[in-house]
Amino acid sequence: MLTDIEIAQQAKMKNITEIAEKIGISENELEPYGHYKAKIGDGVFERLKDKKDGKLILVTAVNPTPAGEGKTTVSIGLGQAMEKIGKKAIIALREPSLGPVFGIKGGAAGGGYSQVVPMEDINLHFTGDMHAITSANNLMCAMLDNSIQQGNELGIDPRRVLVKRCLDINDRALRNIINSLGGKLNGIPREDHFCITVASEVMAILCLSEDIFDLKKRLGNILVAYTYDGEPVYCRDIKANGAMTVLLKDALKPNLVQTLENTPAIMHGGPFANIAHGCNSIRATKTALKLADYTITEAGFGSDLGAEKFLDIKCRFAGLKPSCIVLVSTVRSMKYNGGVPKENLKYEQNFEALKKGSANLVKHIENLRKYDVPVVVAINHFNEDTDEEIKFVENLCKENGAEFAVTKCFKDGGEGGKELAYKVVEACEKESNFHCLYPDDMGIYDKILTIAKEIYGAKGVHFTKEARQAIDGFIKLGANNMPVCIAKTQYSLSDDPKKLGRPEDYNIVISSASLSNGAGFVVALAGSIMTMPGLSKAPAAFNIDIDENGNTVGLF
């Protein structure tokens, strides 16, 4: 089979104006970036604001394994399949980050015959949103340091600066640095840090903002530092939020692209779900709901991370109500959770491991049912899966009262997702009584405990002294009614990546906490989480190159 990039380079794309016309967007409402991608103008949502929303479908997954489960591929395949069965559908996804593209995880444009295109553009610079977010964040940091240098009228304590500079590349050397060395003219030396762009609060704010004025207000609310007297300093105090808003003016507009089968796709925003809230933008999702009868969106990593944050943070803020949740699972993810090493997953039929690891899928089904939304399990079929293994998963779904469908979207595109599409349409006609896991007025500590017990299956939570001091401080600032974004490993339901399957009888450890005051949530770090990843010994960048004909090669 051809590689992803070879398939993408053979795609018969339509001009982006044709894709827009399919969903009722006129040419003068688009801001084209070449022939095959465009920004959707601000006037589109305003024109359609009174139109009834279509059905919202969330695609999530079990805990990811090193082998990959294909959640984005299934999301795209489902969108293509919806069109094949005569439904008007749009796919709403996050944008890729250059960190995993050049690192180890890969891009975020799907795979095989279920991809969004132009794949190279999307996985690399796209329309410049990531660069705009990086620039806006670093402008804020530069203005904060300049405020300290130019007389420090606000009395900012350099030891209590909270915001980090960012970069959309994995670079461990920048995690902890000392800045402003070299004498008085270069500023006040202090300890500083970098995070990856997708982990920045500016990224979260862009994805949660309703419009340009909401964006400016949220940026102004970023807690950037404390004074020597212990008083909070906000981004508006250093007068940075206005210029930041100008830098993000175009980045706030959703991006329109297409799939290999010319199904419309909106890609906008890209926070990771293990260290951020893991959902595409509210503006993109709300626009898609006005333009189509079915909007298929995804949330990062497993349902314990991305889906929980989609349902408890994004839906809470945006007033969204999903009609159906698709839970992607694979035979190999169950075998891996049952103890089979990655290198043996393709060759070893091990029903003992399959049965043991299936507890992970069961827990994810149970978790999603707590939100009172119909759930359909997508069994993502890989070539090495045997009929007996697939039958085992189907029976497991039946035993747990879950609807299911086998998908072959990677190999067969939309055709391979038709069974799932029919099941999803059927599920969307059922009653959805969606509600969040916890109410607004529940305290921060209880919210963390609720997520740990109900979603992770922990028996309790241990807060370090540092975490308690931070959370207590945030409560004093009025954050007690905010939702919680827990940053933890994606590989386990617990905070320990080595605890596979369905861990029980353990406590989650909250090691530290931070306040994303502009985004509107408290971040609690469980275990050891890096907000600036590093490159592996053999990163994907080794394989990415230009051939003798000027074509990109090695990009998956």
Coordinates of C-alpha atoms in Angstrom, one line a residue:
M1 CA 0.0 0.0 0.0
L2 CA 1.2 3.5 -0.7
T3 CA 2.4 5.8 2.2
D4 CA 0.1 8.5 3.5
I5 CA 1.9 11.2 1.7
E6 CA 1.9 9.3 -1.6
I7 CA -1.8 8.8 -1.3
A8 CA -2.3 12.5 -0.5
Q9 CA -0.1 13.7 -3.4
Q10 CA -2.3 11.7 -5.8
A11 CA -5.6 13.3 -4.4
K12 CA -7.9 14.9 -6.9
M13 CA -8.7 18.0 -4.9
K14 CA -11.4 20.5 -5.8
N15 CA -10.9 24.2 -5.6
I16 CA -11.8 25.3 -2.1
T17 CA -14.6 27.6 -3.5
E18 CA -16.3 24.4 -4.8
I19 CA -16.0 22.8 -1.3
A20 CA -17.4 26.0 0.3
E21 CA -20.3 26.1 -2.2
K22 CA -21.3 22.5 -1.1
I23 CA -22.0 23.8 2.4
G24 CA -23.5 27.2 1.5
I25 CA -20.5 29.5 1.8
S26 CA -20.1 32.0 -1.0
E27 CA -16.8 32.9 -2.6
N28 CA -16.8 36.4 -1.1
E29 CA -17.2 34.9 2.4
L30 CA -13.8 33.0 2.0
E31 CA -10.3 34.2 2.5
P32 CA -8.3 31.8 0.2
Y33 CA -4.8 30.6 1.1
G34 CA -4.0 29.2 -2.3
H35 CA -6.4 27.0 -4.3
Y36 CA -7.2 24.3 -1.6
K37 CA -7.4 26.0 1.8
A38 CA -9.2 29.1 3.1
K39 CA -10.2 31.0 6.1
I40 CA -14.0 31.2 6.7
G41 CA -14.9 34.9 7.0
D42 CA -16.5 36.3 10.2
G43 CA -19.8 37.0 8.4
V44 CA -20.7 33.4 7.8
F45 CA -21.6 32.5 11.4
E46 CA -23.4 35.9 11.8
R47 CA -25.5 35.2 8.8
L48 CA -26.4 31.7 10.0
K49 CA -26.7 32.4 13.8
D50 CA -30.5 31.8 13.8
K51 CA -30.3 28.6 11.8
K52 CA -31.0 25.4 13.7
D53 CA -27.9 23.4 14.7
G54 CA -27.2 20.0 13.2
K55 CA -26.3 16.9 15.1
L56 CA -22.9 16.9 17.0
I57 CA -20.9 13.7 17.0
L58 CA -17.8 13.4 19.2
V59 CA -15.2 10.8 18.3
T60 CA -12.9 9.6 21.1
A61 CA -10.9 6.5 21.9
V62 CA -9.6 4.1 24.4
N63 CA -6.2 4.9 25.9
P64 CA -3.7 5.2 23.0
T65 CA -0.9 2.7 22.6
P66 CA 2.4 3.1 20.7
A67 CA 0.8 1.2 17.8
G68 CA -1.8 3.9 17.3
E69 CA -5.6 3.5 17.3
G70 CA -6.5 5.7 14.3
K71 CA -9.0 8.0 15.9
T72 CA -8.5 10.9 13.4
T73 CA -8.6 8.4 10.5
V74 CA -12.0 7.1 11.8
S75 CA -13.3 10.6 12.3
I76 CA -12.5 11.5 8.7
G77 CA -13.7 8.1 7.3
L78 CA -17.0 8.6 9.2
G79 CA -17.4 12.0 7.6
Q80 CA -16.8 10.6 4.1
A81 CA -19.1 7.7 4.8
M82 CA -21.9 10.1 5.9
E83 CA -21.8 11.6 2.4
K84 CA -21.8 8.2 0.8
I85 CA -25.1 7.3 2.6
G86 CA -26.6 10.7 1.5
K87 CA -26.1 12.8 4.6
K88 CA -24.7 16.4 4.7
A89 CA -21.7 16.2 7.0
I90 CA -18.7 18.3 8.0
I91 CA -15.6 17.1 9.9
A92 CA -14.3 19.5 12.5
L93 CA -10.7 18.7 13.7
R94 CA -7.7 20.2 15.4
E95 CA -4.7 21.5 13.5
P96 CA -1.4 19.5 13.8
S97 CA 1.5 20.7 15.8
L98 CA 5.1 20.7 14.4
G99 CA 6.2 19.1 17.6
P100 CA 4.9 15.6 16.9
V101 CA 5.2 16.0 13.1
F102 CA 9.0 16.2 13.5
G103 CA 9.1 14.2 16.7
I104 CA 7.5 10.8 17.0
K105 CA 3.7 10.8 17.2
G106 CA 3.1 12.1 13.6
G107 CA 0.6 14.5 12.2
A108 CA -3.1 15.0 12.6
A109 CA -4.5 14.7 9.1
G110 CA -5.7 11.1 9.3
G111 CA -4.1 8.3 7.3
G112 CA -4.5 5.9 4.3
Y113 CA -7.6 6.7 2.4
S114 CA -9.2 8.8 5.1
Q115 CA -7.1 12.0 5.1
V116 CA -7.7 15.7 5.0
V117 CA -5.8 17.5 2.2
P118 CA -3.6 19.3 1.2
M119 CA -1.8 17.0 3.7
E120 CA 1.6 18.6 3.5
D121 CA 0.3 22.1 4.0
I122 CA -1.9 21.0 6.9
N123 CA 0.9 19.2 8.7
L124 CA 3.4 21.9 8.3
H125 CA 2.7 25.7 8.3
F126 CA -0.9 25.5 7.1
T127 CA -2.4 29.0 7.4
G128 CA 0.0 30.3 10.0
D129 CA -2.3 29.9 13.1
M130 CA 0.4 28.2 15.2
H131 CA 2.9 30.9 14.3
A132 CA 0.4 33.7 15.2
I133 CA -0.3 32.0 18.6
T134 CA 3.4 31.6 19.2
S135 CA 4.0 35.3 18.4
A136 CA 1.2 36.6 20.5
N137 CA 2.3 34.5 23.5
N138 CA 5.9 35.6 23.2
L139 CA 4.9 39.3 22.7
M140 CA 3.2 39.0 26.1
C141 CA 6.3 37.5 27.7
A142 CA 8.5 40.2 26.1
M143 CA 6.3 43.0 27.4
L144 CA 6.2 41.5 30.9
D145 CA 10.1 41.5 31.0
N146 CA 10.1 44.9 29.5
S147 CA 7.8 46.2 32.3
I148 CA 10.2 44.9 34.8
Q149 CA 13.2 46.5 33.0
Q150 CA 11.6 49.9 32.5
G151 CA 11.2 50.8 36.1
N152 CA 8.9 48.0 37.2
E153 CA 6.0 50.3 38.1
L154 CA 3.8 47.3 38.8
G155 CA 6.2 45.9 41.3
I156 CA 6.4 42.5 39.6
D157 CA 8.4 39.9 41.5
P158 CA 10.8 38.3 38.9
R159 CA 10.7 35.1 41.0
R160 CA 7.0 34.8 40.6
V161 CA 6.5 35.2 36.8
L162 CA 3.9 32.6 35.7
V163 CA 3.7 32.7 31.9
K164 CA 6.2 30.8 29.8
R165 CA 7.5 31.6 26.3
C166 CA 6.5 29.0 23.7
L167 CA 7.7 27.3 20.5
D168 CA 5.9 24.8 18.3
I169 CA 8.9 22.4 18.2
N170 CA 10.0 19.8 20.6
D171 CA 13.1 21.3 22.3
R172 CA 14.0 20.0 25.8
A173 CA 16.9 22.5 26.0
L174 CA 14.4 25.3 26.5
R175 CA 12.4 23.8 29.3
N176 CA 14.3 25.6 32.0
I177 CA 16.6 28.5 31.1
I178 CA 18.1 31.7 32.5
N179 CA 17.3 34.8 30.5
S180 CA 18.6 38.4 30.4
L181 CA 22.3 37.6 30.9
G182 CA 25.0 40.0 29.7
G183 CA 24.6 43.2 31.8
K184 CA 22.1 45.9 32.7
L185 CA 20.9 46.7 29.2
N186 CA 19.7 43.1 28.6
G187 CA 17.2 43.1 31.4
I188 CA 16.8 41.6 34.9
P189 CA 18.2 38.0 34.9
R190 CA 15.7 35.4 36.1
E191 CA 14.7 31.8 35.7
D192 CA 12.5 31.3 32.6
H193 CA 10.8 28.4 30.8
F194 CA 9.3 27.4 27.5
C195 CA 6.3 25.2 26.7
I196 CA 5.2 23.9 23.4
T197 CA 2.8 26.2 21.7
V198 CA -0.2 23.8 21.9
A199 CA 0.2 23.8 25.7
S200 CA 0.1 27.6 26.0
E201 CA -2.9 29.4 27.5
V202 CA -3.1 31.5 24.4
M203 CA -3.9 28.4 22.4
A204 CA -6.6 27.4 24.9
I205 CA -8.1 30.9 24.8
L206 CA -8.2 31.0 21.0
C207 CA -10.1 27.8 21.0
L208 CA -12.6 28.9 23.7
S209 CA -13.3 32.4 22.5
E210 CA -16.7 33.2 20.9
D211 CA -15.5 36.3 19.0
I212 CA -12.7 38.9 18.7
F213 CA -13.9 40.9 21.7
D214 CA -14.2 37.8 23.9
L215 CA -10.7 36.9 22.7
K216 CA -9.3 40.3 23.8
K217 CA -11.1 40.1 27.2
R218 CA -9.8 36.6 27.8
L219 CA -6.2 37.5 26.9
G220 CA -6.4 40.4 29.3
N221 CA -7.4 38.0 32.1
I222 CA -4.3 35.9 31.8
L223 CA -2.5 35.8 35.2
V224 CA 1.1 36.6 34.2
A225 CA 2.8 37.2 37.6
Y226 CA 2.6 38.3 41.2
T227 CA 3.9 41.5 42.8
Y228 CA 6.4 41.6 45.7
D229 CA 3.3 42.1 47.9
G230 CA 1.7 39.0 46.5
E231 CA -0.9 40.7 44.4
P232 CA -1.9 39.3 41.0
V233 CA -0.7 40.9 37.8
Y234 CA -2.8 40.3 34.7
C235 CA -2.0 40.6 31.0
R236 CA -4.2 43.7 30.8
D237 CA -2.0 45.3 33.5
I238 CA 1.1 45.1 31.2
K239 CA -1.1 46.4 28.3
A240 CA -0.3 43.5 26.1
N241 CA -3.8 42.0 25.3
G242 CA -4.7 44.6 22.6
A243 CA -1.6 44.0 20.4
M244 CA -2.0 40.2 21.0
T245 CA -5.5 40.4 19.7
V246 CA -4.3 42.1 16.6
L247 CA -1.8 39.3 16.0
L248 CA -4.6 36.7 16.4
K249 CA -7.2 38.5 14.4
D250 CA -6.9 36.2 11.4
A251 CA -5.9 33.1 13.4
L252 CA -9.3 33.3 15.1
K253 CA -11.0 32.5 11.8
P254 CA -11.6 28.7 11.2
N255 CA -9.8 27.0 8.3
L256 CA -11.7 25.2 5.5
V257 CA -10.1 22.2 3.7
Q258 CA -11.4 18.9 2.3
T259 CA -10.9 15.1 2.5
L260 CA -9.6 12.8 -0.1
E261 CA -13.2 12.3 -1.1
N262 CA -13.9 16.1 -1.1
T263 CA -15.9 16.1 2.1
P264 CA -15.7 19.5 3.7
A265 CA -13.5 19.7 6.8
I266 CA -12.9 22.6 9.2
M267 CA -9.6 22.5 11.1
H268 CA -8.9 25.1 13.8
G269 CA -6.9 25.2 17.0
G270 CA -4.7 22.4 18.4
P271 CA -4.3 22.0 22.1
F272 CA -3.0 18.7 23.3
A273 CA -5.3 16.7 25.6
N274 CA -2.6 15.3 27.9
I275 CA -1.3 18.8 28.8
A276 CA -4.2 21.0 27.7
H277 CA -7.9 20.7 27.0
G278 CA -7.6 18.9 23.7
C279 CA -10.4 20.2 21.5
N280 CA -10.7 22.3 18.4
S281 CA -12.2 25.8 18.6
I282 CA -15.7 26.6 19.7
R283 CA -16.0 28.9 16.6
A284 CA -15.1 26.0 14.2
T285 CA -17.6 23.6 15.9
K286 CA -20.4 26.1 16.1
T287 CA -19.9 27.2 12.4
A288 CA -19.9 23.5 11.3
L289 CA -23.2 22.9 13.2
K290 CA -24.8 25.7 11.2
L291 CA -23.5 24.5 7.9
A292 CA -24.3 20.7 8.0
D293 CA -26.8 18.2 9.4
Y294 CA -24.0 16.2 11.0
T295 CA -20.8 17.6 12.5
I296 CA -18.1 15.0 13.3
T297 CA -15.5 16.3 15.7
E298 CA -12.8 14.6 17.8
A299 CA -11.0 15.1 21.1
G300 CA -7.4 14.2 21.8
F301 CA -6.1 10.9 23.1
G302 CA -8.5 8.7 25.1
S303 CA -11.9 9.4 26.6
D304 CA -10.3 9.9 30.0
L305 CA -8.5 13.0 28.6
G306 CA -9.9 14.5 25.5
A307 CA -13.6 13.5 25.8
E308 CA -13.8 14.4 29.5
K309 CA -12.4 17.8 28.7
F310 CA -14.6 18.2 25.6
L311 CA -17.7 17.4 27.7
D312 CA -16.8 19.1 30.9
I313 CA -15.0 22.2 29.6
K314 CA -15.8 22.9 25.9
C315 CA -19.5 21.9 26.1
R316 CA -19.9 23.7 29.4
F317 CA -18.6 27.0 28.0
A318 CA -20.2 26.8 24.5
G319 CA -23.5 25.3 25.5
L320 CA -22.9 22.3 23.1
K321 CA -24.9 19.1 23.4
P322 CA -23.5 16.0 21.6
S323 CA -26.1 13.7 20.1
C324 CA -23.7 10.7 19.9
I325 CA -20.2 9.6 21.0
V326 CA -18.1 7.3 18.9
L327 CA -15.5 5.3 20.9
V328 CA -12.7 4.0 18.7
S329 CA -11.0 0.8 19.9
T330 CA -8.8 -1.8 18.3
V331 CA -7.8 -5.4 18.8
R332 CA -4.2 -4.5 19.2
S333 CA -4.9 -1.9 21.9
M334 CA -6.6 -4.6 24.0
K335 CA -3.7 -7.0 23.5
Y336 CA -1.3 -4.3 24.4
N337 CA -3.3 -3.4 27.5
G338 CA -3.2 -7.2 28.3
G339 CA 0.6 -7.3 28.2
V340 CA 1.6 -8.1 24.6
P341 CA 4.7 -6.0 23.6
K342 CA 4.3 -3.6 20.7
E343 CA 6.7 -5.6 18.5
N344 CA 4.5 -8.7 18.8
L345 CA 1.0 -7.1 18.3
K346 CA 0.9 -7.9 14.5
Y347 CA 2.0 -11.5 14.9
E348 CA 0.6 -12.8 18.1
Q349 CA -3.0 -14.0 18.5
N350 CA -3.3 -14.0 22.3
F351 CA -6.9 -14.3 23.6
E352 CA -5.8 -14.3 27.2
A353 CA -4.2 -10.9 26.7
L354 CA -7.1 -9.8 24.6
K355 CA -9.6 -10.7 27.4
K356 CA -7.4 -9.1 30.1
G357 CA -6.9 -5.9 28.1
S358 CA -10.6 -5.6 27.2
A359 CA -11.2 -4.2 30.7
N360 CA -9.8 -0.9 29.3
L361 CA -12.5 -0.7 26.6
V362 CA -15.2 -1.6 29.2
K363 CA -14.1 1.2 31.5
H364 CA -14.2 3.8 28.7
I365 CA -17.8 2.7 27.7
E366 CA -18.8 3.0 31.4
N367 CA -17.2 6.5 31.6
L368 CA -19.0 7.9 28.5
R369 CA -22.4 6.6 29.7
K370 CA -22.1 8.8 32.7
Y371 CA -22.8 11.8 30.4
D372 CA -26.1 10.2 29.2
V373 CA -25.2 10.4 25.5
P374 CA -25.7 7.4 23.1
V375 CA -22.3 5.6 22.6
V376 CA -21.2 3.6 19.5
V377 CA -18.0 1.6 19.6
A378 CA -16.0 1.8 16.3
I379 CA -13.8 -1.4 16.0
N380 CA -11.0 -0.1 13.8
H381 CA -9.9 -3.1 11.7
F382 CA -6.3 -3.7 10.9
N383 CA -5.0 -6.2 8.3
E384 CA -3.5 -8.5 11.0
D385 CA -6.8 -8.8 13.0
T386 CA -8.3 -12.2 12.7
D387 CA -12.0 -12.9 12.4
E388 CA -12.0 -14.6 15.8
E389 CA -10.4 -11.5 17.5
I390 CA -13.0 -9.2 15.9
K391 CA -15.8 -11.5 17.0
F392 CA -14.5 -11.3 20.5
V393 CA -14.7 -7.5 20.6
E394 CA -18.1 -7.6 19.0
N395 CA -19.4 -10.0 21.7
L396 CA -17.7 -7.8 24.4
C397 CA -19.7 -4.8 23.1
K398 CA -22.9 -6.8 23.1
E399 CA -22.3 -8.0 26.7
N400 CA -21.8 -4.4 27.8
G401 CA -24.9 -3.2 25.9
A402 CA -22.9 -1.0 23.5
E403 CA -23.7 -0.5 19.8
F404 CA -20.8 -1.2 17.6
A405 CA -19.5 -1.3 14.0
V406 CA -16.3 -2.6 12.3
T407 CA -14.5 0.1 10.3
K408 CA -11.9 -0.1 7.6
C409 CA -11.5 3.6 6.9
F410 CA -7.8 3.5 6.5
K411 CA -7.9 1.0 3.7
D412 CA -11.3 1.8 2.1
G413 CA -12.0 5.4 2.9
G414 CA -15.6 6.4 3.3
E415 CA -16.8 3.0 2.0
G416 CA -15.1 1.4 5.0
G417 CA -17.0 3.6 7.4
K418 CA -20.6 3.1 6.1
E419 CA -21.6 0.5 8.7
L420 CA -20.5 3.0 11.4
A421 CA -22.3 5.9 9.6
Y422 CA -25.6 4.0 9.7
K423 CA -25.1 3.2 13.4
V424 CA -24.3 6.8 14.2
V425 CA -27.3 8.2 12.3
E426 CA -29.5 5.7 14.3
A427 CA -27.9 6.7 17.6
C428 CA -28.4 10.4 16.8
E429 CA -32.2 9.8 16.7
K430 CA -32.2 8.4 20.2
E431 CA -32.6 10.7 23.2
S432 CA -29.5 12.5 24.5
N433 CA -29.8 13.9 28.0
F434 CA -26.3 15.3 28.0
H435 CA -25.0 16.8 31.3
C436 CA -21.6 17.6 32.6
L437 CA -19.9 15.3 35.2
Y438 CA -19.9 17.9 37.9
P439 CA -21.7 21.3 38.6
D440 CA -20.1 24.7 38.4
D441 CA -20.5 25.4 42.1
M442 CA -18.6 22.2 43.2
G443 CA -15.2 23.2 44.7
I444 CA -11.9 22.7 42.9
Y445 CA -10.8 19.9 45.2
D446 CA -14.1 18.0 44.8
K447 CA -14.0 18.4 41.0
I448 CA -10.6 16.8 40.9
L449 CA -11.7 14.0 43.2
T450 CA -14.8 13.5 41.1
I451 CA -12.8 13.1 37.8
A452 CA -10.3 10.9 39.5
K453 CA -12.9 8.5 41.0
E454 CA -15.5 8.5 38.2
I455 CA -13.3 8.7 35.1
Y456 CA -9.9 7.3 36.1
G457 CA -11.2 4.7 38.6
A458 CA -8.9 6.0 41.4
K459 CA -9.9 5.5 45.0
G460 CA -8.7 8.9 46.0
V461 CA -6.4 11.9 45.3
H462 CA -3.2 13.0 47.1
F463 CA -2.3 16.7 46.8
T464 CA 1.3 17.7 47.3
K465 CA 2.0 20.7 49.5
E466 CA 2.9 22.7 46.4
A467 CA -0.4 21.8 44.7
R468 CA -2.5 22.7 47.7
Q469 CA -0.8 26.1 48.1
A470 CA -1.4 26.9 44.5
I471 CA -5.0 25.8 44.5
D472 CA -5.8 27.6 47.7
G473 CA -4.3 30.7 46.1
F474 CA -6.5 30.3 43.0
I475 CA -9.6 29.9 45.2
K476 CA -8.8 33.2 46.8
L477 CA -8.6 34.8 43.3
G478 CA -12.2 33.5 42.6
A479 CA -11.4 30.4 40.7
N480 CA -13.4 27.9 42.8
N481 CA -16.3 27.7 40.3
M482 CA -14.0 27.1 37.3
P483 CA -13.9 23.7 35.6
V484 CA -10.7 21.6 36.0
C485 CA -8.3 20.5 33.3
I486 CA -6.2 17.6 34.5
A487 CA -2.9 17.1 32.8
K488 CA -1.7 13.5 33.0
T489 CA -0.3 10.6 30.9
Q490 CA -2.4 9.5 28.0
Y491 CA -1.2 5.9 28.1
S492 CA -3.1 4.9 31.3
L493 CA -6.3 5.7 33.0
S494 CA -4.1 6.4 36.0
D495 CA -1.2 8.9 36.4
D496 CA 1.3 6.1 35.8
P497 CA 1.9 5.2 32.1
K498 CA 2.9 1.7 33.2
K499 CA -0.4 0.9 34.7
L500 CA -2.3 -0.5 31.7
G501 CA -5.7 -2.0 31.4
R502 CA -8.0 -0.9 34.2
P503 CA -6.0 0.1 37.2
E504 CA -7.7 -0.1 40.6
D505 CA -7.0 0.6 44.2
Y506 CA -4.7 3.5 43.6
N507 CA -4.5 7.2 44.4
I508 CA -3.9 10.0 41.8
V509 CA -1.1 12.3 42.8
I510 CA -1.6 16.0 41.9
S511 CA 1.9 17.3 41.9
S512 CA 1.2 21.0 41.0
A513 CA -1.4 23.3 39.6
S514 CA -1.7 26.4 37.5
L515 CA -4.5 28.9 36.7
S516 CA -5.5 29.5 33.1
N517 CA -7.5 32.5 34.2
G518 CA -8.1 33.8 30.6
A519 CA -9.2 30.3 29.4
G520 CA -11.4 29.9 32.4
F521 CA -10.1 26.7 34.0
V522 CA -7.7 25.4 36.6
V523 CA -4.9 23.0 35.4
A524 CA -4.0 20.2 37.8
L525 CA -0.9 18.3 37.0
A526 CA -1.0 14.6 37.8
G527 CA 2.3 12.8 37.9
S528 CA 5.2 13.9 35.8
I529 CA 4.0 15.8 32.8
M530 CA 6.3 17.7 30.4
T531 CA 4.8 20.8 28.8
M532 CA 7.8 21.0 26.5
P533 CA 8.5 17.6 24.9
G534 CA 11.9 16.5 23.7
L535 CA 12.9 14.8 20.5
S536 CA 13.6 11.1 20.5
K537 CA 16.9 9.4 19.5
A538 CA 15.5 8.9 15.9
P539 CA 12.9 11.6 15.4
A540 CA 10.6 11.7 12.4
A541 CA 12.6 14.7 11.1
F542 CA 15.3 12.2 10.1
N543 CA 13.0 10.9 7.3
I544 CA 11.5 14.2 6.0
D545 CA 13.2 15.6 3.0
I546 CA 12.9 17.0 -0.5
D547 CA 13.6 14.6 -3.5
E548 CA 15.3 15.4 -6.7
N549 CA 12.0 16.6 -8.2
G550 CA 11.3 19.1 -5.4
N551 CA 8.6 16.9 -3.8
T552 CA 8.3 16.4 0.0
V553 CA 9.1 12.8 1.0
G554 CA 9.0 10.9 4.3
L555 CA 6.1 12.8 5.8
F556 CA 4.4 9.6 7.1

